[in-house]
Structures are given as C-alpha cells and as structure tokens.
Amino acid sequence: MTSRERLLKTLQGEKPDRIGVSLYEFDGLYDSWIHNHPEYEAILKYAEGKTDRFYFWSPIGDKPVLFLGEVTPDIIHVNTWREGVSTFTKTTIKTPKGEIFNLVRQDDNVHTGWELEEFCKSETDAEKIISLPYIPYQPPVDSFFELDKKLGETGIVMGDFPDALCLTVGIFGFSRFLMIYTDNPSLVFRLLDFFQERILDYARHLLENGAVTLYRIVGPEYATPPYLSPATFDKLVTPYDRELIALFHKYGARVRVHAHGKIRKVLASFLEMGIDATDPLEPPPDGDVTLAEARKVLDNKITLFGNIEERLFEIGTKNDVKEAVRKAIEEGATNGPFVLCPTAMPLTTPLDKKIQENVIHYIDCGLKYGKI
C-alpha cells in the first residue's frame, strides 16, 4: 500500500498492510523553520518513503483576521522589539468598547512563543472582544488542493482547528479562565457561543469549497481532570464539539480530537461527540490511560494515535524507545485501528545528536513491530 492508502484504510477502521508511523509535528507544523536546520533535514530525508504523513494545513487569506473574523487593518497595531536573545511582540486591538493587547516573547533557537500577557485581563476585556463586528473569515482554499497534489501518495492533508473552548481559554490564559468560569460562568458560555458561530461558519466555508479531509480539533484538554470535572467537560466541550464534528461528517470529513493529560474519565464523552480518532493518549504519569484501556472504552472503529512521550527521545536509550514502540503497537492495534505517533516532537535548535538518533530509531522500530 502507499501511505495514503494505508492511512485512509486505517481511518475507515479497516486493516492496512502495516501500522502507520507518524512524525507528528514534523509534517507541516514546523515548515516555517525546520528546513533551515541540517540535523532536522537529516531526519526528514531518512523518513522519506518510511513514515506516513498527516500534513498540517490551514488556509492563508490576504486580509487581517481576529478570532476567525475579518477585520480592517486600522484596528490592529503591532509593535516588535528585541531584548537580549528574545523578540517581544505587542499586539493592540481597537474594539468598539476600548483597546485590548497581548504580549508574546520568542527566544532565539526555540521555535515556539510564550504569551506573557493575554488579551483579556478582566471580564471587561472579554466584553470588548464580544463587541467586535463580525465579518465571516472566508479565505481561499487553493492551498489545500496544491498540498494534496504535492503530497501525492506519501500521506494526507490534515486540517488544524481550534474549538470554542480553545479560543475562549486562549484570550484569558488557563489559570485566569478557571477563575472567570468559577466567578462568572455565564460570561464563559457567551464567549463559547460567540466563538462557536465563527468556527462553524469557517468550517462550512472550507468544506463547501472542497477541503474535505481529516481535521484535528484542539481544545478539549482544557476541561479535563484534575482542573475540571467530567460533568463540566460535558457542558464546556461535548455539545460544542459534537455540533462541529457533525458538520464535518455532513460533508464526508473525519475528525481527530487532540487532548493531552488525564482524559480517562472523559473518553465516553469523546465517543458521544462522534470522533473518528484521538491523540496523543498519554500514558501515566503524564496521562492516566493506557492504549489498552482507551480501546476498551472507545469503539473498535476509532483510530487511536499515540503514545510515545516526546521526552523519551531526549532522555531514553534506544532500548527504551524500542520497548515503548513495541508496547504501543501491541496495545493500540489490538481490536481496532492504530497509528504510532509521538505526544509531541522536539522544537529546539540545534538538535542534540542523541535526540536525532532516537527519532530515527523510533521510525525503524515502528516499521519493524508494525507489520500485520
């Protein structure tokens, strides 16, 4: 089978020729920088013809966008400056009810950012966001078809999508969100509804224009134990994501729900939402469910993605990697479809040689133990 055939058959709950082997964020998410570093390029070159690519995709429009709505350029002001090895970016937004701003820091050779100040420092700031006029975000989807053609038989395009909770938590930061939800839950539900309208309109636009593929939804992990109860999860996540997933299914797309942490007590809700797949199913102690336990709760047609911890590449021996891969395939592929996938991937440069060798060994072990 080609990688595309293998992945599609797996997502359909059918038996492929072997277990799919994913390099997760190395497929598309890091494209802005990964090809500038030879140690990463060496892994990508080695992976050619061996791994199965779920290539991250989001459309890019030519108009300013905030919270999945188009805005005029005059309401956004961006100020960037350097301090030592860090780049700081302050983004100020003018709303009908006043200004809000956030502050982000990015350090050299670390390819991620830290949000030092979120847009909403108070409930008043949230009201400012709600006051923004709404123009639906309708970017061109040509890049979807271009990427699909470029990938050919090496993999499939995977759309990346926030849910309503993801966007709501993002404007506050997690700890402030928890306090706001405790003190003023009605405001949180107003925000969820505010974002849900935009998310559904955006998804419908992509689907109606032919971007029908696998979509990864991010955000449910913010409402999992120990932070919030399963009952609260069923208020903040289940009805919103169920509605979004139903829309994807209406057009023939599939959905992979992403959630780190302790998800054992909400797996039944994943099933109720109608998911087709989930990742990364972190094992204890970071998570609280094994692949075997997850399979007992989830339907035998749902594809499990997991569950090789990223830190294993950093601190583990090659034997540790081998045993983790062997166990993951043995548990994950029993009684249902499975794709071998890390919980995350390295993102610092330069990449330590040990990490590089362990990632390559992960590929080799996946191919060795993934034979069906």
Coordinates of C-alpha atoms in Angstrom, one line a residue:
M1 CA 0.0 0.0 0.0
T2 CA 1.0 3.6 -0.4
S3 CA 1.0 5.8 2.7
R4 CA -2.2 7.5 1.5
E5 CA -4.0 4.2 1.0
R6 CA -2.7 2.9 4.4
L7 CA -3.9 6.0 6.3
L8 CA -7.3 6.1 4.6
K9 CA -7.9 2.4 5.2
T10 CA -6.9 2.9 8.9
L11 CA -9.2 5.8 9.4
Q12 CA -12.0 3.7 7.8
G13 CA -11.5 1.2 10.6
E14 CA -10.1 -1.4 8.1
K15 CA -6.9 -3.4 8.2
P16 CA -3.9 -1.9 6.4
D17 CA -0.8 -3.7 5.4
R18 CA 1.1 -2.3 8.4
I19 CA 0.7 0.2 11.2
G20 CA 1.1 3.8 10.2
V21 CA 4.1 5.6 11.6
S22 CA 3.8 9.3 12.1
L23 CA 6.3 12.1 12.8
Y24 CA 3.5 14.3 14.0
E25 CA 4.6 18.0 14.1
F26 CA 7.5 17.3 11.7
D27 CA 4.8 17.1 9.0
G28 CA 3.9 20.6 8.1
L29 CA 3.6 22.3 11.5
Y30 CA 7.3 23.2 11.6
D31 CA 7.6 24.2 8.0
S32 CA 8.5 27.8 8.8
W33 CA 11.9 26.8 10.2
I34 CA 12.6 23.0 10.1
H35 CA 14.2 23.0 6.6
N36 CA 16.8 25.6 7.8
H37 CA 18.5 23.1 10.1
P38 CA 20.5 20.2 8.7
E39 CA 20.0 17.9 11.7
Y40 CA 16.2 18.1 11.2
E41 CA 16.6 17.8 7.5
A42 CA 18.5 14.6 8.0
I43 CA 15.5 13.1 9.9
L44 CA 13.1 14.2 7.2
K45 CA 15.3 12.7 4.5
Y46 CA 15.6 9.4 6.4
A47 CA 11.8 9.3 6.8
E48 CA 11.1 9.6 3.1
G49 CA 9.3 6.5 2.0
K50 CA 9.1 5.2 5.5
T51 CA 6.7 7.3 7.6
D52 CA 3.1 8.2 6.8
R53 CA 2.4 11.9 6.7
F54 CA -0.6 13.7 8.2
Y55 CA 0.4 17.1 6.8
F56 CA -0.9 20.1 8.8
W57 CA -2.9 22.6 6.8
S58 CA -4.6 25.9 7.5
P59 CA -5.6 28.3 4.7
I60 CA -4.0 31.7 4.5
G61 CA -6.0 34.7 3.4
D62 CA -4.9 38.2 2.4
K63 CA -7.0 40.1 4.9
P64 CA -6.4 40.7 8.6
V65 CA -8.2 38.1 10.8
L66 CA -9.0 38.1 14.5
F67 CA -10.8 35.3 16.3
L68 CA -11.9 33.8 12.9
G69 CA -13.4 37.0 11.7
E70 CA -12.1 39.5 9.2
V71 CA -11.2 43.0 10.4
T72 CA -10.0 46.2 8.9
P73 CA -6.2 46.8 9.2
D74 CA -6.7 50.1 11.1
I75 CA -7.9 48.4 14.3
I76 CA -4.6 46.3 14.7
H77 CA -1.3 47.8 15.8
V78 CA 1.8 45.5 16.1
N79 CA 5.0 46.6 17.9
T80 CA 8.1 44.4 17.9
W81 CA 11.4 44.8 19.7
R82 CA 14.5 42.8 20.8
E83 CA 15.9 42.3 24.3
G84 CA 18.9 40.0 24.6
V85 CA 18.1 36.7 22.9
S86 CA 14.4 37.4 22.9
T87 CA 11.9 39.0 20.5
F88 CA 8.9 40.7 22.0
T89 CA 5.7 41.4 20.1
K90 CA 2.8 43.5 21.5
T91 CA -0.4 43.4 19.5
T92 CA -3.0 46.1 20.3
I93 CA -6.6 45.9 19.1
K94 CA -9.1 48.7 19.0
T95 CA -12.6 47.5 19.7
P96 CA -15.9 49.4 19.9
K97 CA -15.6 49.2 23.7
G98 CA -11.9 50.1 24.0
E99 CA -8.4 48.7 23.5
I100 CA -7.0 45.3 24.4
F101 CA -3.5 44.0 23.9
N102 CA -1.4 40.9 24.3
L103 CA 2.4 40.4 24.7
V104 CA 4.4 37.4 23.3
R105 CA 8.0 36.5 23.7
Q106 CA 10.0 34.3 21.4
D107 CA 13.6 33.2 22.2
D108 CA 16.3 32.5 19.7
N109 CA 16.7 28.8 18.7
V110 CA 13.4 27.8 20.4
H111 CA 10.7 27.6 17.9
T112 CA 7.7 28.4 20.0
G113 CA 6.4 31.5 21.8
W114 CA 5.3 32.4 25.3
E115 CA 2.3 34.6 25.8
L116 CA 3.3 36.9 28.7
E117 CA 0.1 38.8 28.7
E118 CA -3.2 37.6 27.2
F119 CA -5.8 39.9 25.5
C120 CA -8.2 39.6 28.5
K121 CA -7.0 40.6 31.9
S122 CA -10.6 41.1 33.1
E123 CA -14.2 40.4 32.3
T124 CA -14.4 43.9 30.9
D125 CA -11.8 43.0 28.3
A126 CA -13.9 40.0 27.3
E127 CA -16.8 42.3 26.7
K128 CA -14.6 44.3 24.3
I129 CA -13.9 41.1 22.2
I130 CA -17.6 40.3 22.1
S131 CA -18.2 43.9 20.8
L132 CA -16.1 43.3 17.7
P133 CA -18.2 43.4 14.5
Y134 CA -18.3 40.1 12.7
I135 CA -17.3 39.6 9.1
P136 CA -17.0 35.8 8.4
Y137 CA -13.5 34.6 7.5
Q138 CA -13.6 33.1 4.1
P139 CA -10.0 32.5 2.9
P140 CA -9.2 30.8 -0.5
V141 CA -8.7 27.1 -0.2
D142 CA -6.4 26.7 -3.3
S143 CA -3.6 25.8 -0.9
F144 CA -5.5 22.7 0.2
F145 CA -5.6 21.2 -3.3
E146 CA -2.0 22.3 -4.0
L147 CA -0.8 20.5 -0.9
D148 CA -2.9 17.5 -1.6
K149 CA -1.3 17.2 -5.1
K150 CA 2.2 17.8 -3.7
L151 CA 1.7 15.0 -1.1
G152 CA 0.5 12.5 -3.6
E153 CA 0.7 9.0 -2.2
T154 CA 3.0 10.0 0.7
G155 CA 0.2 11.0 3.1
I156 CA -3.0 13.0 3.5
V157 CA -3.7 16.7 4.3
M158 CA -4.8 17.3 7.9
G159 CA -6.7 20.5 8.7
D160 CA -6.0 22.0 12.1
F161 CA -8.9 23.6 14.0
P162 CA -9.5 25.2 17.4
D163 CA -12.8 24.5 19.2
A164 CA -14.8 27.1 21.1
L165 CA -13.2 26.3 24.4
C166 CA -9.7 26.6 22.9
L167 CA -10.4 30.2 21.7
T168 CA -12.1 31.1 25.0
V169 CA -9.2 29.9 27.2
G170 CA -6.7 31.5 24.8
I171 CA -8.0 35.0 25.4
F172 CA -7.6 34.7 29.2
G173 CA -4.8 32.2 29.8
F174 CA -5.7 29.0 31.6
S175 CA -5.5 30.0 35.2
R176 CA -7.5 33.2 34.7
F177 CA -10.0 31.2 32.7
L178 CA -10.6 28.9 35.6
M179 CA -11.2 31.8 37.9
I180 CA -13.5 33.5 35.5
Y181 CA -15.5 30.3 35.0
T182 CA -15.9 29.9 38.8
D183 CA -17.0 33.6 39.3
N184 CA -18.9 34.2 36.1
P185 CA -19.9 31.1 34.1
S186 CA -22.5 32.9 32.1
L187 CA -19.7 35.1 30.5
V188 CA -17.8 31.9 29.6
F189 CA -20.9 30.5 27.8
R190 CA -21.5 33.8 26.0
L191 CA -17.9 33.6 24.7
L192 CA -18.3 29.9 23.7
D193 CA -21.4 30.8 21.7
F194 CA -19.5 33.8 20.2
F195 CA -16.7 31.7 19.0
Q196 CA -18.9 28.7 18.0
E197 CA -20.7 30.8 15.4
R198 CA -17.4 31.8 13.8
I199 CA -15.9 28.3 14.0
L200 CA -19.0 26.7 12.3
D201 CA -19.1 29.4 9.6
Y202 CA -15.4 29.0 8.9
A203 CA -15.6 25.2 8.8
R204 CA -18.7 25.3 6.5
H205 CA -16.8 27.6 4.1
L206 CA -13.8 25.2 3.9
L207 CA -16.0 22.2 3.4
E208 CA -18.3 23.7 0.8
N209 CA -15.2 24.7 -1.2
G210 CA -14.0 21.1 -1.3
A211 CA -11.5 20.9 1.6
V212 CA -12.8 17.6 2.8
T213 CA -10.2 15.6 4.7
L214 CA -9.2 14.7 8.3
Y215 CA -9.4 17.6 10.7
R216 CA -7.7 17.8 14.1
I217 CA -9.7 19.6 16.8
V218 CA -7.7 21.2 19.6
G219 CA -9.1 22.5 22.9
P220 CA -10.9 19.7 24.9
E221 CA -7.9 19.2 27.2
Y222 CA -8.6 22.5 29.0
A223 CA -11.8 21.0 30.6
T224 CA -10.3 17.6 31.7
P225 CA -9.5 16.4 35.3
P226 CA -7.9 17.4 37.6
Y227 CA -8.8 21.0 36.6
L228 CA -12.5 20.5 35.8
S229 CA -14.9 17.6 36.3
P230 CA -16.3 15.3 33.6
A231 CA -19.7 16.9 34.2
T232 CA -18.2 20.3 33.4
F233 CA -16.5 18.8 30.4
D234 CA -19.9 17.9 29.1
K235 CA -21.0 21.5 29.5
L236 CA -18.0 23.2 28.0
V237 CA -16.9 20.8 25.3
T238 CA -19.3 18.0 24.4
P239 CA -22.2 20.0 22.9
Y240 CA -20.0 22.4 21.0
D241 CA -17.6 19.8 19.6
R242 CA -20.4 17.4 18.8
E243 CA -22.0 20.1 16.7
L244 CA -18.8 20.9 14.9
I245 CA -18.0 17.2 14.3
A246 CA -21.5 16.6 12.9
L247 CA -20.8 19.4 10.4
F248 CA -17.6 17.8 9.3
H249 CA -19.3 14.5 8.9
K250 CA -22.1 16.0 6.9
Y251 CA -19.6 16.8 4.2
G252 CA -17.7 13.5 4.5
A253 CA -14.7 14.8 6.5
R254 CA -13.3 12.9 9.5
V255 CA -12.3 14.3 12.9
R256 CA -9.3 13.6 15.2
V257 CA -9.6 15.1 18.7
H258 CA -6.4 16.2 20.3
A259 CA -6.2 16.2 24.1
H260 CA -3.2 15.9 26.4
G261 CA -3.3 15.0 30.1
K262 CA -5.7 12.9 32.1
I263 CA -8.6 12.0 29.8
R264 CA -9.7 8.6 31.0
K265 CA -12.9 10.0 32.7
V266 CA -14.0 11.8 29.5
L267 CA -13.3 9.2 26.9
A268 CA -17.0 8.2 26.9
S269 CA -17.8 11.9 26.1
F270 CA -15.3 11.6 23.1
L271 CA -17.5 8.8 21.9
E272 CA -20.7 10.8 22.4
M273 CA -19.1 13.7 20.4
G274 CA -18.8 11.3 17.4
I275 CA -15.0 11.4 17.0
D276 CA -13.2 9.3 14.4
A277 CA -9.8 9.4 16.0
T278 CA -8.0 10.8 19.0
D279 CA -4.4 11.6 20.1
P280 CA -2.0 11.5 21.9
L281 CA -3.4 9.3 24.7
E282 CA -0.6 10.0 27.1
P283 CA 0.3 7.1 29.4
P284 CA 0.8 7.6 33.2
P285 CA 2.1 9.7 34.8
D286 CA 1.5 12.5 32.4
G287 CA -1.8 11.0 31.3
D288 CA -4.0 8.5 33.1
V289 CA -4.9 5.9 30.5
T290 CA -3.1 3.2 28.6
L291 CA -3.9 2.4 25.0
A292 CA -5.4 -0.9 26.1
E293 CA -7.8 0.9 28.5
A294 CA -8.7 3.5 25.8
R295 CA -9.6 0.8 23.4
K296 CA -12.0 -0.8 25.9
V297 CA -14.0 2.5 26.1
L298 CA -13.8 3.6 22.5
D299 CA -15.4 1.9 19.6
N300 CA -13.3 -0.5 17.6
K301 CA -13.6 1.7 14.5
I302 CA -12.0 4.7 16.2
T303 CA -8.3 5.2 15.3
L304 CA -6.0 5.7 18.3
F305 CA -2.9 7.8 17.8
G306 CA -0.1 7.5 20.3
N307 CA 1.5 7.3 22.7
I308 CA 5.3 7.8 22.6
E309 CA 6.3 10.5 25.0
E310 CA 8.5 13.2 23.4
R311 CA 10.8 13.3 26.4
L312 CA 11.7 9.6 25.6
F313 CA 13.6 10.9 22.6
E314 CA 15.5 13.3 24.9
I315 CA 16.3 11.1 27.9
G316 CA 15.7 7.5 26.8
T317 CA 18.0 4.8 25.5
K318 CA 17.4 3.1 22.2
N319 CA 16.2 0.1 24.1
D320 CA 13.7 2.4 25.9
V321 CA 12.4 3.6 22.6
K322 CA 12.2 0.1 21.2
E323 CA 10.2 -1.2 24.2
A324 CA 7.8 1.9 24.2
V325 CA 7.1 1.4 20.4
R326 CA 6.6 -2.3 20.8
K327 CA 4.2 -1.9 23.7
A328 CA 2.3 1.0 22.0
I329 CA 1.7 -1.1 18.8
E330 CA 0.8 -4.2 20.8
E331 CA -1.8 -2.4 22.8
G332 CA -3.0 0.2 20.3
A333 CA -3.5 -2.1 17.4
T334 CA -5.4 -4.8 19.3
N335 CA -9.1 -4.8 18.4
G336 CA -9.0 -1.6 16.4
P337 CA -7.1 0.8 14.1
F338 CA -3.9 2.5 15.3
V339 CA -1.3 4.9 14.2
L340 CA 2.1 5.1 16.0
C341 CA 2.6 8.8 16.9
P342 CA 4.6 10.8 19.5
T343 CA 2.9 13.0 22.0
A344 CA 4.9 15.9 20.6
M345 CA 8.2 16.5 18.7
P346 CA 11.4 18.4 19.5
L347 CA 11.5 22.1 18.6
T348 CA 14.8 23.4 19.8
T349 CA 17.9 24.1 17.6
P350 CA 20.5 22.8 17.2
L351 CA 19.0 19.4 17.8
D352 CA 21.0 17.1 20.1
K353 CA 22.5 14.1 18.3
K354 CA 21.0 11.7 20.8
I355 CA 17.5 13.0 20.1
Q356 CA 18.1 12.8 16.3
E357 CA 19.3 9.1 16.7
N358 CA 16.3 8.2 18.9
V359 CA 13.8 9.7 16.4
I360 CA 15.4 7.7 13.6
H361 CA 15.3 4.6 15.8
Y362 CA 11.6 5.2 16.5
I363 CA 11.0 5.1 12.8
D364 CA 12.9 1.8 12.5
C365 CA 11.1 0.2 15.4
G366 CA 7.7 1.4 14.1
L367 CA 8.4 -0.4 10.8
K368 CA 9.7 -3.5 12.5
Y369 CA 7.0 -4.0 15.0
G370 CA 4.2 -2.6 12.9
K371 CA 3.9 -5.4 10.5
I372 CA 0.5 -7.0 10.3

